[in-house]
mmCIF file of C-alpha atoms in Angstrom:
data_model
loop_
_atom_site.group_PDB
_atom_site.id
_atom_site.type_symbol
_atom_site.label_atom_id
_atom_site.label_comp_id
_atom_site.label_asym_id
_atom_site.label_seq_id
_atom_site.Cartn_x
_atom_site.Cartn_y
_atom_site.Cartn_z
ATOM 1 C CA MET A 1 0.000 0.000 0.000
ATOM 2 C CA GLU A 2 1.171 3.454 -0.732
ATOM 3 C CA HIS A 3 0.030 7.005 -0.304
ATOM 4 C CA ARG A 4 1.494 10.354 -1.244
ATOM 5 C CA VAL A 5 2.566 13.107 1.109
ATOM 6 C CA PRO A 6 4.054 16.516 0.382
ATOM 7 C CA CYS A 7 7.841 16.782 0.623
ATOM 8 C CA PRO A 8 8.690 19.115 3.527
ATOM 9 C CA HIS A 9 11.563 20.637 1.498
ATOM 10 C CA CYS A 10 10.238 21.165 -2.014
ATOM 11 C CA GLY A 11 6.477 20.618 -1.687
ATOM 12 C CA GLY A 12 6.539 17.908 -4.343
ATOM 13 C CA SER A 13 4.748 14.599 -3.925
ATOM 14 C CA VAL A 14 6.589 11.781 -2.124
ATOM 15 C CA VAL A 15 5.381 8.171 -2.139
ATOM 16 C CA MET A 16 5.114 6.649 1.345
ATOM 17 C CA TYR A 17 4.700 2.908 1.804
ATOM 18 C CA ARG A 18 2.981 1.109 4.649
ATOM 19 C CA ASN A 19 5.687 -1.400 5.590
ATOM 20 C CA PRO A 20 6.105 -3.856 8.456
ATOM 21 C CA ALA A 21 8.016 -2.462 11.438
ATOM 22 C CA PRO A 22 11.537 -3.949 11.764
ATOM 23 C CA THR A 23 12.205 -5.661 15.099
ATOM 24 C CA VAL A 24 14.711 -8.022 16.704
ATOM 25 C CA ASP A 25 14.309 -10.895 19.142
ATOM 26 C CA ILE A 26 17.167 -12.537 21.008
ATOM 27 C CA LEU A 27 17.269 -16.207 21.988
ATOM 28 C CA ILE A 28 19.799 -16.148 24.842
ATOM 29 C CA HIS A 29 20.849 -19.701 25.696
ATOM 30 C CA GLU A 30 23.263 -20.945 28.324
ATOM 31 C CA PRO A 31 23.958 -24.705 28.611
ATOM 32 C CA GLY A 32 22.670 -26.027 31.912
ATOM 33 C CA ARG A 33 20.628 -22.867 32.567
ATOM 34 C CA GLY A 34 18.268 -22.742 29.601
ATOM 35 C CA ILE A 35 16.736 -19.875 27.633
ATOM 36 C CA VAL A 36 16.162 -16.350 28.946
ATOM 37 C CA LEU A 37 12.556 -15.188 28.741
ATOM 38 C CA ILE A 38 10.956 -11.978 29.924
ATOM 39 C CA ARG A 39 7.421 -11.498 31.238
ATOM 40 C CA ARG A 40 6.062 -8.535 29.327
ATOM 41 C CA ARG A 41 5.112 -5.426 31.292
ATOM 42 C CA ASN A 42 2.971 -4.078 28.422
ATOM 43 C CA GLU A 43 0.316 -5.461 26.086
ATOM 44 C CA PRO A 44 0.186 -8.050 24.731
ATOM 45 C CA PRO A 45 0.785 -10.023 27.933
ATOM 46 C CA GLY A 46 2.822 -13.184 28.300
ATOM 47 C CA TRP A 47 6.370 -14.488 28.316
ATOM 48 C CA ALA A 48 8.619 -13.634 25.393
ATOM 49 C CA LEU A 49 12.151 -13.610 24.122
ATOM 50 C CA PRO A 50 13.851 -10.284 24.837
ATOM 51 C CA GLY A 51 13.478 -7.968 21.873
ATOM 52 C CA GLY A 52 12.072 -4.797 20.443
ATOM 53 C CA PHE A 53 12.057 -2.290 17.646
ATOM 54 C CA ILE A 54 15.140 -1.310 15.672
ATOM 55 C CA ASP A 55 15.860 2.403 16.071
ATOM 56 C CA TYR A 56 16.364 4.565 12.995
ATOM 57 C CA GLY A 57 20.078 4.521 12.091
ATOM 58 C CA GLU A 58 20.736 1.369 14.148
ATOM 59 C CA SER A 59 21.775 -2.011 12.757
ATOM 60 C CA ALA A 60 19.739 -5.102 13.612
ATOM 61 C CA GLU A 61 22.768 -6.545 15.431
ATOM 62 C CA ALA A 62 23.232 -3.423 17.568
ATOM 63 C CA ALA A 63 19.499 -3.379 18.346
ATOM 64 C CA ALA A 64 19.647 -7.010 19.500
ATOM 65 C CA VAL A 65 22.537 -6.347 21.890
ATOM 66 C CA ARG A 66 20.829 -3.156 23.172
ATOM 67 C CA GLU A 67 17.430 -4.802 23.703
ATOM 68 C CA ALA A 68 18.998 -7.769 25.527
ATOM 69 C CA ARG A 69 20.787 -5.373 27.895
ATOM 70 C CA GLU A 70 17.723 -3.138 28.428
ATOM 71 C CA GLU A 71 15.296 -5.974 29.144
ATOM 72 C CA THR A 72 17.525 -8.469 30.995
ATOM 73 C CA GLY A 73 20.563 -6.572 32.288
ATOM 74 C CA LEU A 74 22.754 -9.075 30.420
ATOM 75 C CA ASP A 75 25.540 -8.260 27.997
ATOM 76 C CA VAL A 76 25.347 -10.758 25.162
ATOM 77 C CA GLU A 77 27.428 -11.939 22.257
ATOM 78 C CA LEU A 78 25.403 -12.800 19.171
ATOM 79 C CA THR A 79 26.270 -16.316 18.022
ATOM 80 C CA GLY A 80 24.128 -16.690 14.926
ATOM 81 C CA LEU A 81 20.932 -16.008 13.065
ATOM 82 C CA VAL A 82 17.928 -18.104 14.115
ATOM 83 C CA GLY A 83 15.705 -16.783 11.340
ATOM 84 C CA VAL A 84 13.488 -14.008 10.047
ATOM 85 C CA TYR A 85 9.834 -14.099 11.081
ATOM 86 C CA SER A 86 7.298 -11.987 9.211
ATOM 87 C CA GLU A 87 3.869 -13.625 9.422
ATOM 88 C CA PRO A 88 1.486 -10.626 9.308
ATOM 89 C CA GLY A 89 -0.426 -11.787 12.416
ATOM 90 C CA ARG A 90 2.628 -12.559 14.595
ATOM 91 C CA ASP A 91 2.151 -9.335 16.598
ATOM 92 C CA PRO A 92 -1.456 -8.385 17.425
ATOM 93 C CA ARG A 93 -0.555 -4.677 17.522
ATOM 94 C CA HIS A 94 0.608 -4.389 13.899
ATOM 95 C CA HIS A 95 2.639 -6.121 11.201
ATOM 96 C CA THR A 96 6.271 -6.642 12.231
ATOM 97 C CA LEU A 97 9.263 -8.316 10.640
ATOM 98 C CA SER A 98 11.647 -9.744 13.226
ATOM 99 C CA VAL A 99 15.274 -10.738 12.802
ATOM 100 C CA VAL A 100 15.939 -13.353 15.503
ATOM 101 C CA TYR A 101 19.458 -13.901 16.808
ATOM 102 C CA ALA A 102 20.915 -16.598 19.040
ATOM 103 C CA ALA A 103 23.186 -15.268 21.769
ATOM 104 C CA ARG A 104 25.214 -16.255 24.793
ATOM 105 C CA VAL A 105 25.778 -14.287 27.981
ATOM 106 C CA ARG A 106 29.019 -12.302 28.213
ATOM 107 C CA GLY A 107 28.195 -10.451 31.408
ATOM 108 C CA GLY A 108 25.486 -8.732 33.331
ATOM 109 C CA ALA A 109 24.576 -6.414 36.144
ATOM 110 C CA GLY A 110 27.144 -8.047 38.413
ATOM 111 C CA ALA A 111 29.838 -8.613 35.799
ATOM 112 C CA GLY A 112 33.250 -7.106 36.202
ATOM 113 C CA PRO A 113 33.982 -4.433 33.574
ATOM 114 C CA ALA A 114 37.602 -5.522 33.218
ATOM 115 C CA THR A 115 36.882 -8.946 31.739
ATOM 116 C CA GLY A 116 33.443 -8.627 30.185
ATOM 117 C CA ASP A 117 32.800 -12.171 31.389
ATOM 118 C CA ALA A 118 29.594 -13.121 33.131
ATOM 119 C CA ALA A 119 29.655 -12.570 36.859
ATOM 120 C CA PRO A 120 29.843 -15.767 38.898
ATOM 121 C CA VAL A 121 26.882 -16.615 41.081
ATOM 122 C CA ALA A 122 26.334 -19.247 43.748
ATOM 123 C CA GLY A 123 26.929 -22.671 42.252
ATOM 124 C CA GLY A 124 29.542 -21.441 39.772
ATOM 125 C CA GLY A 125 26.996 -20.205 37.239
ATOM 126 C CA ILE A 126 26.680 -16.919 35.410
ATOM 127 C CA ALA A 127 24.866 -13.671 36.109
ATOM 128 C CA ALA A 128 21.106 -13.992 36.413
ATOM 129 C CA PRO A 129 18.899 -11.827 34.211
ATOM 130 C CA ILE A 130 17.322 -8.795 35.876
ATOM 131 C CA ALA A 131 14.079 -7.386 34.451
ATOM 132 C CA GLY A 132 14.283 -3.877 33.064
ATOM 133 C CA ASP A 133 12.630 -1.545 30.545
ATOM 134 C CA ASP A 134 9.558 -3.364 29.123
ATOM 135 C CA ALA A 135 10.126 -6.515 31.213
ATOM 136 C CA ALA A 136 8.284 -7.187 34.485
ATOM 137 C CA ASP A 137 10.372 -10.334 35.110
ATOM 138 C CA ALA A 138 13.325 -12.064 33.448
ATOM 139 C CA ARG A 139 14.727 -15.519 34.089
ATOM 140 C CA PHE A 140 16.099 -18.727 32.622
ATOM 141 C CA PHE A 141 13.718 -21.535 31.628
ATOM 142 C CA ALA A 142 14.424 -25.065 30.459
ATOM 143 C CA PRO A 143 13.431 -25.348 26.770
ATOM 144 C CA ASP A 144 11.003 -28.184 27.595
ATOM 145 C CA ASP A 145 9.386 -26.263 30.482
ATOM 146 C CA LEU A 146 8.412 -22.901 29.000
ATOM 147 C CA PRO A 147 5.977 -20.729 30.966
ATOM 148 C CA GLN A 148 2.521 -19.937 29.644
ATOM 149 C CA PRO A 149 1.210 -17.941 28.015
ATOM 150 C CA MET A 150 3.935 -17.276 25.478
ATOM 151 C CA ALA A 151 3.575 -14.013 23.540
ATOM 152 C CA PHE A 152 3.710 -13.567 19.794
ATOM 153 C CA ASP A 153 5.191 -16.528 17.863
ATOM 154 C CA HIS A 154 8.038 -17.047 20.321
ATOM 155 C CA ALA A 155 7.150 -20.666 21.160
ATOM 156 C CA LYS A 156 7.477 -21.399 17.418
ATOM 157 C CA ILE A 157 10.813 -19.564 17.246
ATOM 158 C CA ILE A 158 12.175 -21.620 20.156
ATOM 159 C CA ALA A 159 10.870 -24.848 18.581
ATOM 160 C CA ASP A 160 12.501 -23.919 15.247
ATOM 161 C CA TRP A 161 15.805 -23.216 17.037
ATOM 162 C CA LEU A 162 15.657 -26.564 18.848
ATOM 163 C CA ARG A 163 14.921 -28.438 15.607
ATOM 164 C CA ALA A 164 17.838 -26.684 13.876
ATOM 165 C CA ARG A 165 20.072 -27.988 16.669
ATOM 166 C CA GLY A 166 18.835 -31.530 16.019
ATOM 167 C CA CYS A 167 16.400 -31.706 18.909
ATOM 168 C CA CYS A 168 12.639 -31.876 18.989
ATOM 169 C CA PRO A 169 11.022 -29.557 21.575
ATOM 170 C CA GLU A 170 9.704 -32.568 23.529
ATOM 171 C CA HIS A 171 13.267 -33.730 24.289
ATOM 172 C CA ALA A 172 14.829 -30.311 24.757
ATOM 173 C CA ALA A 173 15.936 -30.954 28.349
ATOM 174 C CA ASP A 174 18.547 -33.362 27.009
ATOM 175 C CA ARG A 175 20.253 -30.464 25.183
ATOM 176 C CA ALA A 176 19.660 -27.539 27.550
#
C-alpha cells in the first residue's frame, strides 16, 4: 500500500509505503541454565524472548545487543541467526518483521567491567537476568518447560531453534 505526502523541502509529492516495522528478538541460551525469557510489562501479555524495535540509524545486530541489555541486564554476544519471522499476524498490535538472533551471555549487572565475562553466582553459574525496561520479570527456563502464556510466535521460534540444533522440543531438556 502506498500514499502520497508533500515533501517538507520542495512541496513535491513523495510516495510513502505502509511497511512492516523492523524488530529483533534474542534467543539467549546458556547450557545447563536454559533460555532467557521476559514477562512482558505491556500489552500483549505473556512471556517472550527479549526484543524490540530497531531504532532509525541502528543495525539489527546493535538493536539485538541493546534490547537484551535493556530488558535483561545481560551483555550478550550474538552467536548466529535463528531466522526471520514476518507472518502478518505474529504481533497483534501491527505487522512486524523480526530478525531473531541466538546469543550467549558475556556479562550482566554483576559482571566485572575488566573482563566482560559473566559474573559468577552461587553454584559457579553466570549472572542472572534482571528485568528492566519493558520486562516485568526475566529468568532462565528449560526449553522443555516454558511458561505460559507465550507471547507472539516465540514458542514457534524456540521450537525452530531446537529443531535446527537436532532436537525436537519434547526432548529439549537433554540439550539444555
